[in-house]
Coordinates of C-alpha atoms and ligand atoms in Angstrom, one line a residue:
X1 CA -0.3 -0.1 -0.1
X2 CA 0.8 3.3 -0.9
X3 CA 0.5 4.2 3.2
X4 CA 4.0 2.4 3.6
X5 CA 6.2 4.7 1.8
X6 CA 7.0 7.6 3.5
X7 CA 7.5 10.7 1.7
X8 CA 10.6 12.8 2.5
X9 CA 9.7 16.5 1.4
X10 CA 13.5 17.9 1.6
X11 CA 14.7 15.2 -0.5
X12 CA 11.2 15.3 -2.5
X13 CA 12.1 10.8 -2.7
X14 CA 10.2 8.3 -1.4
X15 CA 11.7 5.2 1.0
X16 CA 9.8 2.5 0.7
X17 CA 9.5 -0.6 2.8
X18 CA 12.4 -2.0 1.9
X19 CA 14.2 0.8 2.7
X20 CA 15.2 1.9 -0.9
X21 CA 15.0 5.5 -2.2
X22 CA 11.9 6.2 -5.1
X23 CA 13.5 8.7 -6.7
X24 CA 11.6 11.6 -9.7
X25 CA 12.7 13.2 -12.3
X26 CA 10.7 16.3 -11.9
X27 CA 8.5 16.0 -15.0
X28 CA 5.0 16.9 -14.5
X29 CA 2.3 14.7 -16.0
X30 CA -1.1 15.5 -16.5
X31 CA -4.1 12.6 -15.1
X32 CA -7.0 13.4 -17.4
X33 CA -9.9 12.8 -14.9
X34 CA -13.1 11.2 -16.7
X35 CA -16.8 12.7 -15.5
X36 CA -16.1 16.4 -16.3
X37 CA -13.7 16.7 -13.0
X38 CA -10.8 18.8 -13.3
X39 CA -7.7 17.7 -14.6
X40 CA -4.1 17.4 -12.5
X41 CA -0.3 16.9 -12.3
X42 CA 1.5 14.7 -10.5
X43 CA 5.1 13.8 -10.4
X44 CA 6.1 9.8 -10.9
X45 CA 8.8 7.7 -8.0
X46 CA 10.6 4.5 -9.1
X47 CA 13.9 2.6 -8.0
X48 CA 15.6 0.3 -9.9
X49 CA 15.7 -1.9 -6.7
X50 CA 12.8 -3.2 -7.7
X51 CA 14.0 -5.3 -10.1
X52 CA 16.3 -7.6 -7.6
X53 CA 13.6 -6.8 -4.9
X54 CA 12.5 -10.1 -3.0
X55 CA 9.3 -8.7 -2.3
X56 CA 8.2 -7.9 -5.3
X57 CA 5.4 -9.3 -6.5
X58 CA 3.4 -8.3 -3.2
X59 CA 4.2 -5.1 -3.9
X60 CA 3.1 -4.3 -7.6
X61 CA 1.7 -6.4 -10.2
X62 CA 4.1 -5.1 -13.1
X63 CA 6.1 -8.0 -14.8
X64 CA 8.2 -5.5 -16.5
X65 CA 9.6 -2.1 -14.9
X66 CA 9.3 -1.7 -10.9
X67 CA 6.7 -0.1 -8.5
X68 CA 5.8 3.1 -9.5
X69 CA 4.5 6.0 -6.7
X70 CA 2.5 9.0 -7.9
X71 CA 2.4 12.2 -6.2
X72 CA 0.1 15.0 -7.3
X73 CA 0.3 18.4 -7.6
X74 CA -2.0 18.5 -4.1
X75 CA -0.4 16.1 -2.1
X76 CA 1.0 18.5 0.2
X77 CA -1.6 20.0 1.6
X78 CA -3.9 16.9 1.3
X79 CA -1.4 15.1 3.4
X80 CA -1.7 18.6 6.0
X81 CA -5.6 17.9 6.3
X82 CA -5.0 14.6 6.8
X83 CA -2.8 15.5 9.9
X84 CA -4.7 18.0 11.0
X85 CA -7.5 15.7 11.4
X86 CA -5.7 13.1 12.9
X87 CA -4.6 15.8 15.7
X88 CA -8.2 16.9 16.2
X89 CA -10.3 13.7 15.5
X90 CA -12.8 15.1 18.2
X91 CA -13.0 18.9 17.1
X92 CA -14.1 17.0 14.0
X93 CA -16.4 14.9 14.7
X94 CA -18.0 17.9 16.6
X95 CA -18.1 19.7 13.8
X96 CA -19.3 17.3 12.0
X97 CA -22.9 16.1 14.3
X98 CA -23.6 20.6 14.4
X99 CA -22.7 21.3 10.9
X100 CA -22.7 18.2 8.5
X101 CA -27.0 16.8 9.1
X102 CA -27.6 20.7 8.0
X103 CA -26.2 20.1 4.6
X104 CA -27.7 16.6 4.5
X105 CA -30.9 17.9 5.2
X106 CA -30.7 20.1 2.3
X107 CA -28.8 18.1 -0.5
X108 CA -30.1 14.3 0.6
X109 CA -33.4 15.4 1.6
X110 CA -34.7 18.4 -0.3
X111 CA -32.5 17.7 -3.3
X112 CA -30.5 20.8 -2.9
X113 CA -27.1 18.7 -4.4
X114 CA -26.7 21.8 -7.2
X115 CA -27.6 25.0 -7.9
X116 CA -29.6 26.3 -10.5
X117 CA -28.3 29.6 -11.1
X118 CA -24.3 30.8 -11.7
X119 CA -21.7 33.1 -10.4
X120 CA -20.8 33.4 -6.8
X121 CA -23.6 36.4 -6.5
X122 CA -25.9 34.7 -7.6
X123 CA -25.6 31.2 -6.2
X124 CA -25.1 33.1 -2.3
X125 CA -28.2 34.6 -2.8
X126 CA -30.0 31.4 -3.9
X127 CA -28.1 29.7 -1.1
X128 CA -29.1 32.2 1.2
X129 CA -32.9 31.7 0.6
X130 CA -32.7 27.4 1.1
X131 CA -30.3 28.8 4.3
X132 CA -33.6 30.6 6.0
X133 CA -36.3 28.7 4.7
X134 CA -33.7 25.9 6.6
X135 CA -34.1 28.2 9.6
X136 CA -37.6 28.4 9.7
X137 CA -38.4 24.8 9.7
X138 CA -35.8 24.3 12.3
X139 CA -37.2 26.9 14.4
X140 CA -40.7 25.7 14.0
X141 CA -39.8 22.2 15.1
X142 CA -38.0 23.2 17.9
X143 CA -40.0 26.1 19.7
X144 CA -43.9 25.3 17.3
X145 CA -45.5 27.4 15.1
X146 CA -47.3 29.2 17.9
X147 CA -44.2 30.3 19.9
X148 CA -42.4 31.0 16.9
X149 CA -44.9 33.2 15.6
X150 CA -45.3 34.8 19.7
X151 CA -41.6 35.2 19.6
X152 CA -41.0 36.9 15.9
X153 CA -44.3 39.3 17.4
X154 CA -42.0 40.7 20.7
X155 CA -39.1 40.8 18.9
X156 CA -36.8 44.0 19.1
X157 CA -34.2 43.6 16.2
X158 CA -31.1 45.5 17.3
X159 CA -30.3 46.9 14.1
X160 CA -27.9 49.4 15.3
X161 CA -26.1 46.5 16.7
X162 CA -26.5 44.6 13.3
X163 CA -25.4 47.3 11.5
X164 CA -21.7 47.8 13.9
X165 CA -21.3 44.0 13.4
X166 CA -21.8 44.1 9.2
X167 CA -19.6 47.1 9.5
X168 CA -16.4 45.8 11.3
X169 CA -16.8 42.7 9.2
X170 CA -16.6 44.8 5.6
X171 CA -13.3 46.5 7.6
X172 CA -11.8 43.4 8.5
X173 CA -12.3 41.9 4.5
X174 CA -11.0 45.4 3.5
X175 CA -8.1 44.9 5.2
X176 CA -7.5 41.1 4.5
X177 CA -8.1 42.2 0.6
X178 CA -5.5 44.8 1.1
X179 CA -3.1 42.8 2.8
X180 CA -3.8 39.9 -0.4
X181 CA -3.3 42.5 -3.3
X182 CA 0.0 43.9 -1.3
X183 CA 1.5 40.6 -0.9
X184 CA 0.4 39.3 -4.9
X185 CA 1.5 42.8 -6.1
X186 CA 4.7 43.0 -4.2
X187 CA 5.7 38.9 -5.3
Ligands
SF4_1 S1 9.2 -3.8 -4.9 FE1 10.5 -1.6 -5.5 S2 9.5 -0.8 -4.1 FE2 8.2 -2.1 -4.0 S3 9.2 -2.9 -2.0 FE3 10.3 -3.7 -3.6 S4 12.1 -2.5 -3.5 FE4 10.5 -1.9 -2.8

């Protein structure tokens, strides 16, 4: 299994279970994915030690040539994410409990597994409507229709506070946008 091969980031090599080092020539190949999925780049890693390896038949089905490991251009971030998940498994489980069932209901039960509109602005609008309906249905499930209506009737919205929170978020976004452009224009 590829998980038994250890990647060495500094050397850009893999070490196999027999202790042999698999190296790359550095050529990027293109993997064309089917079903409209985007293609991606990967490098190949090999070692000439495979031809004399006593466990070659356990490692690869290839009669000619040895074992090849493909490493995608995204492997670093995938590995970082797996590491974060392993180190924070309880936190990720909590997130699943809190958030995932919402998207499960919307996608699987209501059938919104795609959007009808295109473009970030329009999709945000469409999704805001879906989430509003979800929140209303959930509130009715928790409080019941009568209590929800009573609460809405007596609701005193704090528009000033909401406006301040909105302005603060916009200001933070503006600062992060400026930092982003500064970093990228300076690069
Ligand atoms: S076949 Fe090659 S890669 Fe696999 S264990 Fe043997 S030397 Fe290592």
